[in-house]
Short mmCIF file of N, CA and C in Angstrom, two decimals:
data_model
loop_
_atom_site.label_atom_id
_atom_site.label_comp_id
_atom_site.label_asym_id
_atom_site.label_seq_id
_atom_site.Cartn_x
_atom_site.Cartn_y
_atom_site.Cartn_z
N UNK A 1 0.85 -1.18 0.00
CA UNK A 1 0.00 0.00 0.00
C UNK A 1 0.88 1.23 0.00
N UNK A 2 0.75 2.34 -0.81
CA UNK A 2 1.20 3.24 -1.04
C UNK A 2 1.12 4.45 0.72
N UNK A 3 2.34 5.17 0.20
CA UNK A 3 2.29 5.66 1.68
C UNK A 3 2.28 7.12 1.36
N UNK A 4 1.69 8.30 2.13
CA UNK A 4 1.58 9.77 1.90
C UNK A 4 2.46 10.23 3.53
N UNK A 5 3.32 11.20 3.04
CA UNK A 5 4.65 11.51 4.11
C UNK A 5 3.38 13.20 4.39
N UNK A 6 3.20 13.45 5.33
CA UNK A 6 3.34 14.52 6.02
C UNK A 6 3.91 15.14 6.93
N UNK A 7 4.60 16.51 6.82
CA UNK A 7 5.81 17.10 7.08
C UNK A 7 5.09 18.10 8.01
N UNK A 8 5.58 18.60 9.02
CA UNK A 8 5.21 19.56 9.81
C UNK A 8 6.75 20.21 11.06
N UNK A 9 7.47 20.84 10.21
CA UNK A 9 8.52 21.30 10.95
C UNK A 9 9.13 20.22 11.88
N UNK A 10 9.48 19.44 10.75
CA UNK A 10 10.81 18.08 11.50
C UNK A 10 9.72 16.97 12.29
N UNK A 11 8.40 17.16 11.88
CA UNK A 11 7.29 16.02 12.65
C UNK A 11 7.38 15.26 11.49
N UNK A 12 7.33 14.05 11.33
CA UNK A 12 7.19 13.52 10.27
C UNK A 12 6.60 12.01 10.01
N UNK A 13 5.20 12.36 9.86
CA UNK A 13 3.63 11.55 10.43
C UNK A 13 3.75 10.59 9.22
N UNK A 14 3.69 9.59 8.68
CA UNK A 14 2.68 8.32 8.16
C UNK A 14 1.83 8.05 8.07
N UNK A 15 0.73 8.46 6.94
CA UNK A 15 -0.37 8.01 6.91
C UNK A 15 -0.78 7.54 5.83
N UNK A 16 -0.78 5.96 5.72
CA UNK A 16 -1.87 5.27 4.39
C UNK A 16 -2.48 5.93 3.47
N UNK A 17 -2.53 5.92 2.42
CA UNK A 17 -2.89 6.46 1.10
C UNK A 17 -4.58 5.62 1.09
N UNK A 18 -5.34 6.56 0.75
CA UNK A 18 -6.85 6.01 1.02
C UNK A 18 -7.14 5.64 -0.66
N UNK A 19 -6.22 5.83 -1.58
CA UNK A 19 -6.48 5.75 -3.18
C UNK A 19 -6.65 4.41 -3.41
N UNK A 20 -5.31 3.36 -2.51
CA UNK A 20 -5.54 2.83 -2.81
C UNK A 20 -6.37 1.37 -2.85
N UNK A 21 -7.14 1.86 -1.99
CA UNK A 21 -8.35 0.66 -0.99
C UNK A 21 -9.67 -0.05 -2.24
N UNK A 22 -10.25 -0.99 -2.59
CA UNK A 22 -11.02 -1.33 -3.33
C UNK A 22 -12.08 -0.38 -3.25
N UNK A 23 -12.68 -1.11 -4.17
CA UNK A 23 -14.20 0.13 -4.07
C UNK A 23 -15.73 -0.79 -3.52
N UNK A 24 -14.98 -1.86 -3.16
CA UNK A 24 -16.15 -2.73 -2.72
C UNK A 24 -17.15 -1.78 -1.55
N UNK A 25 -18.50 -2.24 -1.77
CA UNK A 25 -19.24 -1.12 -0.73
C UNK A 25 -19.02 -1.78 0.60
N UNK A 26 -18.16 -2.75 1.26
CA UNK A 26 -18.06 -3.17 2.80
C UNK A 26 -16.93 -2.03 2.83
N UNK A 27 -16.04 -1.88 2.01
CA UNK A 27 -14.50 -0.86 1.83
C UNK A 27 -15.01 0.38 2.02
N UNK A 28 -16.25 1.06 1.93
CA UNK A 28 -16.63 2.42 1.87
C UNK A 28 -16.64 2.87 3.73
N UNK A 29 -17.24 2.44 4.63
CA UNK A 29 -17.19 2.80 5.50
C UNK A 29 -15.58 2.76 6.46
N UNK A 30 -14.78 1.74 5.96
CA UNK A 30 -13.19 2.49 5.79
C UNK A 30 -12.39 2.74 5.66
N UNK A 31 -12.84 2.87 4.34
CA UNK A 31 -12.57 4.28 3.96
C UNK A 31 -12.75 5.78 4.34
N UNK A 32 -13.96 6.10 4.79
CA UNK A 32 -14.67 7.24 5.63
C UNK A 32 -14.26 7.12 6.96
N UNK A 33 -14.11 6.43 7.96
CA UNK A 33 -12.85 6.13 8.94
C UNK A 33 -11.68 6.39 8.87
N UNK A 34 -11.17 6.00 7.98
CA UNK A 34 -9.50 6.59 7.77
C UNK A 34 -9.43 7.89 6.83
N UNK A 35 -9.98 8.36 6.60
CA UNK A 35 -10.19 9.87 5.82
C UNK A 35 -10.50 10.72 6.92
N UNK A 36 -11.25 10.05 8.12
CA UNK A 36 -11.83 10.68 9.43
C UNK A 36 -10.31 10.94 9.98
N UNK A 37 -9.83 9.55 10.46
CA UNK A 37 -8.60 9.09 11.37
C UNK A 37 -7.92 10.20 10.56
N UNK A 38 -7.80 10.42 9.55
CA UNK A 38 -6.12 11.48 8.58
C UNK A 38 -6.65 12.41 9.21
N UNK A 39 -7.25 13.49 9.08
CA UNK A 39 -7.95 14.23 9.65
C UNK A 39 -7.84 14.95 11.08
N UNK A 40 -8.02 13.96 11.69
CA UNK A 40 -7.62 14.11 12.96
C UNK A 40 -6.25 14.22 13.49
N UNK A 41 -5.43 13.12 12.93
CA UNK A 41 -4.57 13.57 13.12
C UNK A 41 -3.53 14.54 12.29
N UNK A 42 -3.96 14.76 11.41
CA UNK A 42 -3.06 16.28 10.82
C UNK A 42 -3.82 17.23 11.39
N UNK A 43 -5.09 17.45 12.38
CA UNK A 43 -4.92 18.46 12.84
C UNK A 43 -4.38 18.94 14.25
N UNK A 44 -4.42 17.36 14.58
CA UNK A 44 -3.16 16.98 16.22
C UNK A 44 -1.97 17.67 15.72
N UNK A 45 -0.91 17.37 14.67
CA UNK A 45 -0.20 17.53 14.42
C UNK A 45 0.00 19.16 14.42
N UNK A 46 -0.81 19.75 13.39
CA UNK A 46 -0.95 21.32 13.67
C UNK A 46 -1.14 22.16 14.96
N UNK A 47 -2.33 21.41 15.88
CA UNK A 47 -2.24 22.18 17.18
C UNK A 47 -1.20 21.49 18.32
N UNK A 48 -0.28 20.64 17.76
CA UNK A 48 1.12 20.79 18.88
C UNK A 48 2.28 21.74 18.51
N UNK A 49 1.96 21.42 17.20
CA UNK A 49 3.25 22.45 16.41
C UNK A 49 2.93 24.02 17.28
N UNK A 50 1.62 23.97 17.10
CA UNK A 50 1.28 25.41 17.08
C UNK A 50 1.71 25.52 18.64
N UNK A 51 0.98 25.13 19.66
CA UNK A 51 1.57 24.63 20.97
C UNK A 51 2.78 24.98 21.72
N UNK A 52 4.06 24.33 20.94
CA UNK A 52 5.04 24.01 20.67
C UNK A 52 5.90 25.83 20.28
N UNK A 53 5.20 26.18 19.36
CA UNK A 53 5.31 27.89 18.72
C UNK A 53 4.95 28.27 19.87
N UNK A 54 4.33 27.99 20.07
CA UNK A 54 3.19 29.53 21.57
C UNK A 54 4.62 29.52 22.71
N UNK A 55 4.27 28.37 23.43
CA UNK A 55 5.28 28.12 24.28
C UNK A 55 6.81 28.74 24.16
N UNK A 56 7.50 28.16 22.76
CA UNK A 56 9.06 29.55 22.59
C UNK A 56 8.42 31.01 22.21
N UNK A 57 7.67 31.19 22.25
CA UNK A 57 7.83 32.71 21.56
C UNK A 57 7.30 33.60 23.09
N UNK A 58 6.44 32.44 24.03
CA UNK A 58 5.85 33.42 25.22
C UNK A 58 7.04 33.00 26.19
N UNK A 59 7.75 32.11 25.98
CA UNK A 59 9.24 31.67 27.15
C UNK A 59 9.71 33.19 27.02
N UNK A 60 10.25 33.53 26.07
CA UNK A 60 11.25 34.55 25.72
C UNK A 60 10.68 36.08 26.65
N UNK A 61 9.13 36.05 26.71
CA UNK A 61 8.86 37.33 27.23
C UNK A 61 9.26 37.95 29.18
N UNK A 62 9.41 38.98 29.04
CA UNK A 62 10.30 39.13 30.64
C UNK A 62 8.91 40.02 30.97
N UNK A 63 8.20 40.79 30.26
CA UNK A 63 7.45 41.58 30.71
C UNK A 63 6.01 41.41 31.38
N UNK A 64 5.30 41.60 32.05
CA UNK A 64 4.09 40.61 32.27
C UNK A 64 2.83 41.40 31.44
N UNK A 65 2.46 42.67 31.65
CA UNK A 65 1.47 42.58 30.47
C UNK A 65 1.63 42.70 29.10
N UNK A 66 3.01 42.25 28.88
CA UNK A 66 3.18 41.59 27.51
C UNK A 66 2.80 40.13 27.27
N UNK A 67 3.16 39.63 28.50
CA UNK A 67 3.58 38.16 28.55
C UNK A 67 1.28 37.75 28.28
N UNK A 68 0.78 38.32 29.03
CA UNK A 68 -0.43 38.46 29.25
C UNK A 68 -1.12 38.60 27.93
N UNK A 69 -0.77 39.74 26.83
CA UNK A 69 -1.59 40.00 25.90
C UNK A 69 -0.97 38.90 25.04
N UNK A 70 0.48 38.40 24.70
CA UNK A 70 0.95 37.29 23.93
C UNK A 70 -0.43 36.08 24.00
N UNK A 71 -0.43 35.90 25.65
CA UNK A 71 -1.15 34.58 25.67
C UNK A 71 -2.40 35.20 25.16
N UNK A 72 -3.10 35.90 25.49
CA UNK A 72 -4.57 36.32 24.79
C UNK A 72 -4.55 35.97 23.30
N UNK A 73 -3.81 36.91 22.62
CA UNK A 73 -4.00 36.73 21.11
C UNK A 73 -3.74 35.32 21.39
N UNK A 74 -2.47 34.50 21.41
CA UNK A 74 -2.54 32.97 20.76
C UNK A 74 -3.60 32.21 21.12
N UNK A 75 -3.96 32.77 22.24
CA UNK A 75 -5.15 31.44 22.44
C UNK A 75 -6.31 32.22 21.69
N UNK A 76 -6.58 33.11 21.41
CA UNK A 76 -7.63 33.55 20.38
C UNK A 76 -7.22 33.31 18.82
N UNK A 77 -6.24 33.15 18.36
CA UNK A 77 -5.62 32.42 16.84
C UNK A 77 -5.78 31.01 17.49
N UNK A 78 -5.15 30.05 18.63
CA UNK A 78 -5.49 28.22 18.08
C UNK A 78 -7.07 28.57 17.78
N UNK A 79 -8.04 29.09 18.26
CA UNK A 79 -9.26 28.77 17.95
C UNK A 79 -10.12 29.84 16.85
N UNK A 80 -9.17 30.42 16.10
CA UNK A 80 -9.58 30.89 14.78
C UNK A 80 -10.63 31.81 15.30
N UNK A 81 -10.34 32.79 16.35
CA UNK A 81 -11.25 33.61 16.97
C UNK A 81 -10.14 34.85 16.94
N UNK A 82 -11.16 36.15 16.96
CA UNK A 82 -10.30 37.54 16.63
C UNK A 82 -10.64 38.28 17.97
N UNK A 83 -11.01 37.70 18.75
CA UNK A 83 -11.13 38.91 20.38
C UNK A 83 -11.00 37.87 21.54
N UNK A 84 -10.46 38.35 22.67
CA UNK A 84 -10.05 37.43 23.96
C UNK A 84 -9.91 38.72 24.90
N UNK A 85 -10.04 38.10 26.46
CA UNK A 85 -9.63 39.01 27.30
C UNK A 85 -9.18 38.18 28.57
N UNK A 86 -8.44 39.05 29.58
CA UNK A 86 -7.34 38.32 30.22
C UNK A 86 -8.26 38.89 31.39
N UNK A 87 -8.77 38.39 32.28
CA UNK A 87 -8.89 38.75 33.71
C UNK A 87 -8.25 38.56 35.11
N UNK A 88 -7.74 39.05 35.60
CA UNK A 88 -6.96 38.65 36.98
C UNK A 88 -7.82 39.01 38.05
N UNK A 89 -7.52 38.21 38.68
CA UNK A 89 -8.34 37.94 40.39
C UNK A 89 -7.68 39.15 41.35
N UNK A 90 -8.69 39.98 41.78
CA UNK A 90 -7.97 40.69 42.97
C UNK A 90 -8.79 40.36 44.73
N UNK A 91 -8.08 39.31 45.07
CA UNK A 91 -8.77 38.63 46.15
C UNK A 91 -9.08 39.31 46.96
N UNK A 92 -8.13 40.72 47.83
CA UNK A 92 -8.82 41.41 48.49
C UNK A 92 -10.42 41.94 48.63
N UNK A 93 -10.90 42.18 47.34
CA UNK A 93 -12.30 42.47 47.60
C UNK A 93 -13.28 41.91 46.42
N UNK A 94 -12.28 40.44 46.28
CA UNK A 94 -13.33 39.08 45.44
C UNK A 94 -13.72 39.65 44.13
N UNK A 95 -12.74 40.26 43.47
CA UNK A 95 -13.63 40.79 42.03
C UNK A 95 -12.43 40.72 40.83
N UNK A 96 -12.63 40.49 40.06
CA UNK A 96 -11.92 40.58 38.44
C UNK A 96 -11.36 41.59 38.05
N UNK A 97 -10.43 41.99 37.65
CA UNK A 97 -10.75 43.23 36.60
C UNK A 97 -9.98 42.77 34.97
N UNK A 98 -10.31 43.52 34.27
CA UNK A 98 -9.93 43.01 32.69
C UNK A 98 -8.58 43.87 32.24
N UNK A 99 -7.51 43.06 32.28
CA UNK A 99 -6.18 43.50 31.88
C UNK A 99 -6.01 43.66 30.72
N UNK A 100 -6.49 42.65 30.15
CA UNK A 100 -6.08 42.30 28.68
C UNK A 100 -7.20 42.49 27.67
N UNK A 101 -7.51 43.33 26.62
CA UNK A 101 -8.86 43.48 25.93
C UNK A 101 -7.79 43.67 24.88
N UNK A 102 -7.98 42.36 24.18
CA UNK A 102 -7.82 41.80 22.29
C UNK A 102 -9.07 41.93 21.72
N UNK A 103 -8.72 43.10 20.98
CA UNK A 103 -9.93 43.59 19.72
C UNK A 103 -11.02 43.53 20.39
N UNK A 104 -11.32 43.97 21.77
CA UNK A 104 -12.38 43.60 22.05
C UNK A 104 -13.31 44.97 21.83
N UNK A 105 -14.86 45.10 21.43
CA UNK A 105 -14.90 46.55 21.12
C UNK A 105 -15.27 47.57 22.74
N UNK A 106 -15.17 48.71 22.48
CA UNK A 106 -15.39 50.01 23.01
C UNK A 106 -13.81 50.18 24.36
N UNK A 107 -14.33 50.94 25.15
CA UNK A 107 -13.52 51.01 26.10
C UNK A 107 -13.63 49.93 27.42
N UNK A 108 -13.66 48.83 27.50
CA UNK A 108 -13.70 47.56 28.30
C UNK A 108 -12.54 47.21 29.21
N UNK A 109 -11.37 47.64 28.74
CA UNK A 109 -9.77 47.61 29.69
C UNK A 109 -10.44 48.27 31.00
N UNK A 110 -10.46 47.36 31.83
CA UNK A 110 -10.38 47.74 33.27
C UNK A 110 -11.92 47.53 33.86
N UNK A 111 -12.78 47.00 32.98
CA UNK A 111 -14.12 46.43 33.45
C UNK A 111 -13.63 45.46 35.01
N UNK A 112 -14.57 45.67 35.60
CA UNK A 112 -14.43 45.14 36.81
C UNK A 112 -15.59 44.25 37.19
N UNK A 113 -15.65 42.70 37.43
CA UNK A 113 -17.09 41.84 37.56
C UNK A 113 -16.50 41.12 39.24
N UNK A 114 -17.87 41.33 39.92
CA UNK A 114 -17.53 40.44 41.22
C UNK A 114 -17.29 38.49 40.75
N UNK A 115 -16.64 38.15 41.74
CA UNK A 115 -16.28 36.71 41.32
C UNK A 115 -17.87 36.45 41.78
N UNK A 116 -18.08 35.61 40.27
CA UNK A 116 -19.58 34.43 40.21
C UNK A 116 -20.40 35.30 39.33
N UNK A 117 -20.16 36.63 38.94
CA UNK A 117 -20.74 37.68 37.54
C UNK A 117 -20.44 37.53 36.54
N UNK A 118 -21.24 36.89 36.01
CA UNK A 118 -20.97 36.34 34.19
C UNK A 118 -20.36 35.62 33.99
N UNK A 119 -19.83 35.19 32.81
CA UNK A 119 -18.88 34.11 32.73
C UNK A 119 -17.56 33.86 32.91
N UNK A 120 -16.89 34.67 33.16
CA UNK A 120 -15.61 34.79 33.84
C UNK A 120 -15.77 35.21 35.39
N UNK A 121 -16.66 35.55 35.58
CA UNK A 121 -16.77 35.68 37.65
C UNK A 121 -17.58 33.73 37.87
N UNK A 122 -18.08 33.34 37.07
CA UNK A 122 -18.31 32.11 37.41
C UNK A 122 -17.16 30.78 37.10
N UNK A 123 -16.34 31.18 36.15
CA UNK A 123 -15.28 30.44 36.01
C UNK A 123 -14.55 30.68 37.35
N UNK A 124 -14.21 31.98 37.57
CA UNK A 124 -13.02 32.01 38.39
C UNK A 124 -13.60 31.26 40.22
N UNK A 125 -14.76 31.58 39.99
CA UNK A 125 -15.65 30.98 41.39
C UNK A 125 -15.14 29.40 41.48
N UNK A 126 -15.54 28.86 40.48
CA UNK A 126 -15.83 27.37 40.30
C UNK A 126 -14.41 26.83 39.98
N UNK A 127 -13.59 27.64 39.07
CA UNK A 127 -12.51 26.93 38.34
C UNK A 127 -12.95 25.89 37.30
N UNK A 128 -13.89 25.93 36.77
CA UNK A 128 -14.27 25.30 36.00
C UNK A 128 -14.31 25.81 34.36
N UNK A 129 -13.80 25.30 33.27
CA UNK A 129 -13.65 25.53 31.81
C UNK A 129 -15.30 25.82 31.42
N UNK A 130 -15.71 27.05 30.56
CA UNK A 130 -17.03 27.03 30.30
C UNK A 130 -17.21 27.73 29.01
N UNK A 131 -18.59 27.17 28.11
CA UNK A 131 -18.22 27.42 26.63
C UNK A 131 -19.74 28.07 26.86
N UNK A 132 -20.42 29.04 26.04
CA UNK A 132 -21.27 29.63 26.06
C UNK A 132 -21.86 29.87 24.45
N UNK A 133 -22.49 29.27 24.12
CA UNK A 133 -23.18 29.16 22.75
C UNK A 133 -23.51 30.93 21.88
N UNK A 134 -23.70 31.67 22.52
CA UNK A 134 -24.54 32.24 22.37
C UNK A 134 -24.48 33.55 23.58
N UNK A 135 -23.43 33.96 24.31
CA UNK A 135 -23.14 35.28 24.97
C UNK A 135 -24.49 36.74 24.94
N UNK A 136 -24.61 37.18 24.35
CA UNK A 136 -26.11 38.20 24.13
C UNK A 136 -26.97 37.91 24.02
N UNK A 137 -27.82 36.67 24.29
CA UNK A 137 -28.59 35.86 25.16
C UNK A 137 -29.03 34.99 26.16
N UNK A 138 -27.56 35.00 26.23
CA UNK A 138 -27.17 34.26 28.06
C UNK A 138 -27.47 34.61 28.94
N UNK A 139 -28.38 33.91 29.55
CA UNK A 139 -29.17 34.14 31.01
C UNK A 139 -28.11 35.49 32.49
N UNK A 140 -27.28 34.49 32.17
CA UNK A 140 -26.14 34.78 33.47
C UNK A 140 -25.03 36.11 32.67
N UNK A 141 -25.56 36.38 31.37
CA UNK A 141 -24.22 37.16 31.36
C UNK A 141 -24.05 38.31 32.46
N UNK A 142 -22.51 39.29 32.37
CA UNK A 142 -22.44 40.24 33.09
C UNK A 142 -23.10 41.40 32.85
N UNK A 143 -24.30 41.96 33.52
CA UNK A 143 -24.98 43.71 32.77
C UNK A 143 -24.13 44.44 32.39
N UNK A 144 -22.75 44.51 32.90
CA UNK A 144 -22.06 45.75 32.08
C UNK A 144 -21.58 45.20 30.34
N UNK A 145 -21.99 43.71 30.08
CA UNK A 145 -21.61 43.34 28.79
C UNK A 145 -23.06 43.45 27.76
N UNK A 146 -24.07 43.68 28.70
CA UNK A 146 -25.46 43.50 27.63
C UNK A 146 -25.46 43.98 26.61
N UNK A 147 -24.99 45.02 25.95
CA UNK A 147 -24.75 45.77 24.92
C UNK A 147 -23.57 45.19 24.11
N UNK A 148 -23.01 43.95 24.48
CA UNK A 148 -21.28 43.93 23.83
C UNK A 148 -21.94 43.01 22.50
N UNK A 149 -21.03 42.50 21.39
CA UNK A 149 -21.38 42.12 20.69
C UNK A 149 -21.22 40.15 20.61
N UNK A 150 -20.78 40.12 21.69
CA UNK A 150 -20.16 38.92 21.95
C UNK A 150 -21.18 37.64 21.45
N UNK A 151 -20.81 36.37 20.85
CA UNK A 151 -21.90 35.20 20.39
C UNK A 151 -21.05 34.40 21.35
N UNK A 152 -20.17 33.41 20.76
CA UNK A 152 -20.13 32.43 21.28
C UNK A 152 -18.42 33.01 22.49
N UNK A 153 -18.50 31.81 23.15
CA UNK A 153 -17.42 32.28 23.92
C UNK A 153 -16.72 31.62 24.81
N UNK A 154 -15.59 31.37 24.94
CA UNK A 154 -15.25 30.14 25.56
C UNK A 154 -14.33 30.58 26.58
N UNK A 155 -14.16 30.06 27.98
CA UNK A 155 -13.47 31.01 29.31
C UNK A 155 -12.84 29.60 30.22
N UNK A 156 -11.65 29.77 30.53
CA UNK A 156 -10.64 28.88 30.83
C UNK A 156 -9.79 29.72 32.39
N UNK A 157 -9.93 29.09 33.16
CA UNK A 157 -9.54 29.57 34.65
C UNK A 157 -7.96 29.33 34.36
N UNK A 158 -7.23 29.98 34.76
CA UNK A 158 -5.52 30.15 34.72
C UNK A 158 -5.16 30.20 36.34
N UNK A 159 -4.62 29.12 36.81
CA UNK A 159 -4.26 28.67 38.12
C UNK A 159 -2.62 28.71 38.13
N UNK A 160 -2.59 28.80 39.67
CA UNK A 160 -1.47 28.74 39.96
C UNK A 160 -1.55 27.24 41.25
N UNK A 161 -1.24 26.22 40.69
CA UNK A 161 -1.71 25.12 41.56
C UNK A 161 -3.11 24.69 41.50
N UNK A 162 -3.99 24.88 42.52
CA UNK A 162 -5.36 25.23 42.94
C UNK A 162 -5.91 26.21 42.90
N UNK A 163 -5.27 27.26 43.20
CA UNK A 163 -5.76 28.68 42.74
C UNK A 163 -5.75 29.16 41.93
N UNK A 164 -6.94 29.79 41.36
CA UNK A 164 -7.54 30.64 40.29
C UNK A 164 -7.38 31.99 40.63
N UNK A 165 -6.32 32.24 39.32
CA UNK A 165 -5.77 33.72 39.71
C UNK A 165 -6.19 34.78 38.62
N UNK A 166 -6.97 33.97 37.87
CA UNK A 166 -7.51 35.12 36.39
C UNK A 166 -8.19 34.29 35.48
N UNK A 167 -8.82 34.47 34.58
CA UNK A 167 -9.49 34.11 33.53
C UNK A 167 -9.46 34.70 32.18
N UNK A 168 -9.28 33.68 31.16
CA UNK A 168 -9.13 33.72 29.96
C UNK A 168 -10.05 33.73 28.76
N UNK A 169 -10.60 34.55 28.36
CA UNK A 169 -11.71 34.58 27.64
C UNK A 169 -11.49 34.12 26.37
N UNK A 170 -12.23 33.76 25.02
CA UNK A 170 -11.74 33.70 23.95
C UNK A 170 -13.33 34.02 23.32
N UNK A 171 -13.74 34.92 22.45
CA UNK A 171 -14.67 34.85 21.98
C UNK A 171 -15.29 35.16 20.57
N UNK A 172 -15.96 35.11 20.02
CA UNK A 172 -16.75 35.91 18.35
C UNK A 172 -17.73 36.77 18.31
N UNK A 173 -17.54 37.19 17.74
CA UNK A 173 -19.10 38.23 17.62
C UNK A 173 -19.17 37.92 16.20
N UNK A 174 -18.96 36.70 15.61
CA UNK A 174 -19.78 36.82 14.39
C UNK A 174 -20.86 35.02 14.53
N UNK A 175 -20.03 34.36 15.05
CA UNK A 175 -20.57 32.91 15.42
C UNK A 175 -21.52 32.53 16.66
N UNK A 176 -22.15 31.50 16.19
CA UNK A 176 -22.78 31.03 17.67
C UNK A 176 -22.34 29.49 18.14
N UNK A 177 -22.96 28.85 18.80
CA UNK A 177 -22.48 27.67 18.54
C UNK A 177 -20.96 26.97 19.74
N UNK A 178 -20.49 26.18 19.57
CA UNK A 178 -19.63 25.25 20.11
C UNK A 178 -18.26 25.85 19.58
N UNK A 179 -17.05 26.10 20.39
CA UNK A 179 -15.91 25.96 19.68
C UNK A 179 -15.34 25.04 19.18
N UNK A 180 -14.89 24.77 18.19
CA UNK A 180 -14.64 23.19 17.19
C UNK A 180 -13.43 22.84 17.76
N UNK A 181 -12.93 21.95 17.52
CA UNK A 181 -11.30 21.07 17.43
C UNK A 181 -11.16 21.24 18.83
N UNK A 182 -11.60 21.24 19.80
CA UNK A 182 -11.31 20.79 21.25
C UNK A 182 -10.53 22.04 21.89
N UNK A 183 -11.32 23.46 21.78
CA UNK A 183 -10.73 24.07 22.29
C UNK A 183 -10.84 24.58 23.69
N UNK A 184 -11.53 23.63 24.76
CA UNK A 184 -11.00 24.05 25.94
C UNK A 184 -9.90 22.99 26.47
N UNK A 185 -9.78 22.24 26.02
CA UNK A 185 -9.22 21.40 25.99
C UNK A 185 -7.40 21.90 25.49
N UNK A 186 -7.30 22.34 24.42
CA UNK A 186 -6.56 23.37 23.86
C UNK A 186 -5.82 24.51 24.38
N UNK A 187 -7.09 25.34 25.71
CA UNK A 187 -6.35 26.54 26.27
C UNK A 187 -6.62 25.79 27.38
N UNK A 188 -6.21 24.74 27.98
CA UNK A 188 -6.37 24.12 29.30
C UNK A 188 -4.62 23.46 29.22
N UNK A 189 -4.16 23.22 28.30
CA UNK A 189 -2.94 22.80 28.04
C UNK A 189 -2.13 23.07 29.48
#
C-alpha cells in the first residue's frame, strides 16, 4: 500500500494512502474512517506544532502585560477567533478586573465583575472551563456586557496550583455555537 509523508517542521507523520483501498461497498465505510482518522490527526499535528510555537515565543517574554496580551492573542488564533480578554483575580475584595482586551470593542480595559458575575466571575468561582453558545442571550451574562457584541465564547480559569488567579476569555461576535477542534481542551494545556 502506497504511503503519503506529512511534514510539519521536522514532525514527520505516516499516513496510508486512502487511493488505494477497493471500491467494494463493505470498503466504503473504511474508507470514511481513515479519511476521518487522517484528519484528525493532521490536525493533532498542527495544534502541537502550534503549541510548541506559543510556548518559545511566550518563554522569551520578561514583561508581564506583555507576557499576558501574547497569551490572549494565541489562544484567540489556536481557535480561529479575533477577540479574547485576560482577567486577573484581585482577592482582596473578590472581584476581576480586565487586563487584557484583544480587539475587544469600546472602552472595556479595566471592566471590573464580582467573582460568580458572568462568565468569567463564574469560572473564576468554580474553576471550572465554560463554553457559552450564544453570549447576548445568556441568562447569566455580566450587565455591564449587555450591549457587547459577543456570540459564542469560551473562558478557561488560569491557576497557579489550585488557585484561580484570572481568567481567559476567547470569543466571536460573528458565530454562535460550540468551539470546534477541542478548544477548551486546547487553552487548558
Amino acid at each position: 500500500m502506497a504511503n503519503d509523508a506529512h511534514r510539519n517542521q521536522g514532525l514527520m507523520m505516516e499516513v496510508p494512502a486512502t487511493s488505494g483501498m477497493s471500491a467494494t461497498p463493505e470498503a466504503e465505510p473504511l474508507r470514511a474512517r481513515l479519511a476521518e482518522l487522517e484528519r484528525t490527526a493532521a490536525r493533532a499535528a498542527r495544534e502541537l506544532t502550534a503549541l510548541h510555537e506559543i510556548s518559545l515565543e511566550i518563554g522569551q517574554l520578561t514583561d508581564l502585560s506583555t507576557l499576558h496580551r501574547a497569551i490572549v492573542e494565541k489562544a484567540a488564533g489556536l481557535l480561529n477567533a479575533h477577540m479574547g480578554g485576560l482577567y486577573l483575580v484581585r482577592s482582596e475584595n473578590r472581584t476581576l478586573e480586565l487586563v487584557v482586551a484583544h480587539n475587544l470593542p469600546g472602552q472595556l480595559l479595566g471592566t471590573v465583575l464580582k467573582i460568580g458575575e458572568g462568565l468569567s466571575g463564574h469560572i473564576a468561582e468554580t474553576g471550572q472551563v465554560m463554553m457559552i453558545a450564544d453570549y447576548q442571550n445568556w441568562e447569566g451574562r455580566a450587565a455591564v456586557y449587555s450591549g457587547a457584541p459577543f456570540r459564542r465564547v469560551i473562558g478557561v480559569p488560569l491557576r497557579i496550583g489550585e488557585k484561580v488567579i484570572g481568567v481567559i476569555n476567547v470569543t466571536d461576535d460573528q458565530q454562535t455555537g460550540g468551539v470546534g477542534g477541542g478548544g477548551g481542551r486546547l487553552l487548558t494545556w
